[in-house]
Coordinates of C-alpha atoms in Angstrom, one line a residue:
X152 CA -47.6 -11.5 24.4
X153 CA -45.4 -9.0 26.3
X154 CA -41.5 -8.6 25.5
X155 CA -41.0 -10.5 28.4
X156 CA -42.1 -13.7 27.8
X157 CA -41.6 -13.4 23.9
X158 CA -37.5 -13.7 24.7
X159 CA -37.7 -16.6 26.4
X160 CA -39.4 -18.5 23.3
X161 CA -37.4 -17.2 20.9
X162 CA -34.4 -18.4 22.7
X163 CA -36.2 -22.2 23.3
X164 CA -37.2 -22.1 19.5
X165 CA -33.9 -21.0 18.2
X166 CA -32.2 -23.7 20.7
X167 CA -35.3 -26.4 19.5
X168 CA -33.9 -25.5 15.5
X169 CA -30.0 -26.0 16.8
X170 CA -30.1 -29.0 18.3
X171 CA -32.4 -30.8 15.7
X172 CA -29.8 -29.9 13.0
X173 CA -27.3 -31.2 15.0
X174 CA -29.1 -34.0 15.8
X175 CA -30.0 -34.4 12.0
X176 CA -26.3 -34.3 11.0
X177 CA -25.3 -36.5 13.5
X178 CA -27.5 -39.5 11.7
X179 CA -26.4 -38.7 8.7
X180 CA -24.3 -42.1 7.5
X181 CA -20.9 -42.4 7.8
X182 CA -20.1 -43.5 4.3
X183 CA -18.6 -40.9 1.3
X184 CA -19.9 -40.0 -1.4
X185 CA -19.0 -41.5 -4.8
X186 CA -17.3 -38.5 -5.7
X187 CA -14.7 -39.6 -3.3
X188 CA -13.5 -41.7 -6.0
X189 CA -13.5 -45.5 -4.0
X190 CA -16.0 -46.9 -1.7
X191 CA -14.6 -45.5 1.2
X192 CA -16.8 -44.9 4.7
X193 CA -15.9 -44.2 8.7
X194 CA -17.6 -45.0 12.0
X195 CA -19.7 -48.3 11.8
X196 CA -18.8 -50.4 8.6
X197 CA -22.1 -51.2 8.0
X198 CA -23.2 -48.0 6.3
X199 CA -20.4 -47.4 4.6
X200 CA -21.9 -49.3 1.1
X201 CA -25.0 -47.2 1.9
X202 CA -24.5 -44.4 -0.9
X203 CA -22.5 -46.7 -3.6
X204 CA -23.3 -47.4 -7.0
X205 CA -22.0 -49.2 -10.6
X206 CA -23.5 -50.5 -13.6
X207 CA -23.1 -51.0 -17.1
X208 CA -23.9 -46.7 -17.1
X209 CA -21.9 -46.0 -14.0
X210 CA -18.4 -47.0 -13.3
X211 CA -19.0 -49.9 -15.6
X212 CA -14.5 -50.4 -15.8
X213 CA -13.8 -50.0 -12.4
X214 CA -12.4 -51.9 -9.1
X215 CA -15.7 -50.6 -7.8
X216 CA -17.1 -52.9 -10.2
X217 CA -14.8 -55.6 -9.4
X218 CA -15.7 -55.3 -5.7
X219 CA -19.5 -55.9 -7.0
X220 CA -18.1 -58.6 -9.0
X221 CA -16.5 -60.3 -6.5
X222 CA -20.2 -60.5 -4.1
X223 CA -21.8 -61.7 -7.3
X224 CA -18.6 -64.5 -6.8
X225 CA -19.6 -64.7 -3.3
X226 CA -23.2 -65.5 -3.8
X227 CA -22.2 -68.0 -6.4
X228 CA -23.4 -65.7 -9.7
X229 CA -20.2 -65.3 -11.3
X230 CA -17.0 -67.5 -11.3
X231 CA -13.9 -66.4 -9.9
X232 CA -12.5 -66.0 -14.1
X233 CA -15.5 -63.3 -14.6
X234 CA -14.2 -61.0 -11.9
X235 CA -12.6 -58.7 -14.2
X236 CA -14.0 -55.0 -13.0
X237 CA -16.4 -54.7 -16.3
X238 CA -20.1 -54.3 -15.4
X239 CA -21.1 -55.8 -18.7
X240 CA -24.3 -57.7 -19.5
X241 CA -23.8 -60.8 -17.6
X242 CA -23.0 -59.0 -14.3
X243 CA -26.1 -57.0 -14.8
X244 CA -28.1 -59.8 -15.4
X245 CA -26.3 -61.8 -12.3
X246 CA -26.9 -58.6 -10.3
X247 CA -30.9 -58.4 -11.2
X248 CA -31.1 -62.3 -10.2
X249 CA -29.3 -61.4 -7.1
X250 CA -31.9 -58.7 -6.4
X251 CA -34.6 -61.3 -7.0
X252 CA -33.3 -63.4 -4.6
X253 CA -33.2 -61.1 -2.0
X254 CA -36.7 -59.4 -2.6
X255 CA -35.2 -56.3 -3.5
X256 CA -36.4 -53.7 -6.8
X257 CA -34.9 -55.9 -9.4
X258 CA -32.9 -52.7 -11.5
X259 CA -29.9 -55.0 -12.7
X260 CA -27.7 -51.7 -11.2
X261 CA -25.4 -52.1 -7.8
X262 CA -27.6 -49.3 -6.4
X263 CA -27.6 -47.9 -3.2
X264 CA -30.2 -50.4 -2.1
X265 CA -28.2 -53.6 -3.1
X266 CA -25.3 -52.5 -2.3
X267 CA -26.6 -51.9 1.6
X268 CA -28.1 -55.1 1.6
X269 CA -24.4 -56.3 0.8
X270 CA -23.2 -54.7 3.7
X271 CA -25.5 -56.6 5.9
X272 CA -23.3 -59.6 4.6
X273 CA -20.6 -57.8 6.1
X274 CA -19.1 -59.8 9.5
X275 CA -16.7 -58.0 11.8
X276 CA -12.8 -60.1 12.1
X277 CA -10.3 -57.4 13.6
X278 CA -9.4 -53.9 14.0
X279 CA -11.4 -50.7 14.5
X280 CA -14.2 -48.9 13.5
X281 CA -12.4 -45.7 15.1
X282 CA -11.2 -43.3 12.7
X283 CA -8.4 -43.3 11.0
X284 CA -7.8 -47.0 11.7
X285 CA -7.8 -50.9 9.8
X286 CA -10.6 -52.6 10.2
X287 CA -10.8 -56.1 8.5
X288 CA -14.1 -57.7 7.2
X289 CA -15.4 -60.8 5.7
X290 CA -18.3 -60.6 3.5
X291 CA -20.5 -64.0 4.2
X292 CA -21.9 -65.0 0.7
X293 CA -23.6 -68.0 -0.1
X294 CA -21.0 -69.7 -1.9
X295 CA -17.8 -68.1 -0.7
X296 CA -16.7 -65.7 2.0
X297 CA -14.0 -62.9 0.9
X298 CA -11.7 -60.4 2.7
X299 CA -13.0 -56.7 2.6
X300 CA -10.2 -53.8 4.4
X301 CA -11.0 -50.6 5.3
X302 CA -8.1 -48.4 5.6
X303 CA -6.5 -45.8 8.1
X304 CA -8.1 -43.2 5.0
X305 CA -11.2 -45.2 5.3
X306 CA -11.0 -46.5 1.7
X307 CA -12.4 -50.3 1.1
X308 CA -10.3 -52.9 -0.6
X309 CA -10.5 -56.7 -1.4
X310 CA -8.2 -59.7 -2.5
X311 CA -8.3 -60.6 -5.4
X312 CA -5.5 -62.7 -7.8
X313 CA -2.9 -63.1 -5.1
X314 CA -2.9 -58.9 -4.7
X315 CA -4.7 -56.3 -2.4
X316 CA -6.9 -53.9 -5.1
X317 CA -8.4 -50.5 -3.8
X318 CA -12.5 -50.3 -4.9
X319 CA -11.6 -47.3 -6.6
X320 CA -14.1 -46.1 -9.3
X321 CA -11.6 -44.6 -11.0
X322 CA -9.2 -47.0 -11.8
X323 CA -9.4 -50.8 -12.9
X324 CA -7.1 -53.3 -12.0
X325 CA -8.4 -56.4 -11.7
X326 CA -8.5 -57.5 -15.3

């Protein structure tokens, strides 16, 4: 191979490299990490539970757990009284029949996996999926439907006891 035609490849394979990590990136979900500190995303909701996680080891006192809580509510696995952010032995227990039900590893933990197949629950209503603006959601359970917003900062919340309450997973308020 002569100097001449080795340049050419080197340039098309350092290109090929480029693009696919661009590419690669690009896919990535929109959602944050846990170490955000709430279940926050941007872009297309419906990724934006993709990386979230609570149990009884996890977040157990949290609004994160709450949130979790309240689609146990929704699918008709908790009453409205036992949505009180503690991922205690019941919600695990709720959560591992929930899994069951919807053919998923049954882990009693609001895993990545179950809480994406949540999301799939999720139903557009208003707003944007643009950045830095509200969007507004309903989550379509079983039982009961409840209100999910996203934020301008892309942080979710949910109504709960006549109040708004930010799914943070540091902070409980919904007691």
């Amino acid at each position: 191979m002569t100097i001449r035609t080795a340049r050419p490849r080197l340039a098309i394979a350092v290109l090929g490299t480029a693009l696919g990590a661009t590419l690669a990136v690009g896919a990535l979900p929109a959602s944050a990490a846990v170490s955000d500190g709430y279940v926050s995303g941007a872009g297309g909701y419906r990724d934006d539970w993709s990386d979230e996680t609570v149990h009884a080891n996890y977040y157990p006192r949290s609004n994160a757990a709450c949130l979790w809580q309240k689609v146990l509510w929704a699918e008709g696995l908790l009453t409205n009284s036992e949505v009180d952010g503690a991922f205690g032995s019941k919600t695990a227990w709720q959560t591992g029949k929930l899994q069951s039900r919807w053919g998923i590893p049954t882990s009693q933990k609001a895993d990545r996996g179950t809480f994406t197949k949540a999301a799939g629950r999720l139903k557009f209503v208003s707003g944007s999926t643009a950045s830095g603006k509200r969007l507004e959601l309903k989550y379509d359970g079983l039982v009961h439907d409840f209100t999910v917003r996203r934020n301008e900062h892309g942080r979710h919340g949910f109504y709960l006891d006549g109040g708004w309450k930010a799914a943070s997973y540091e902070r409980r308020t919904c007691i």
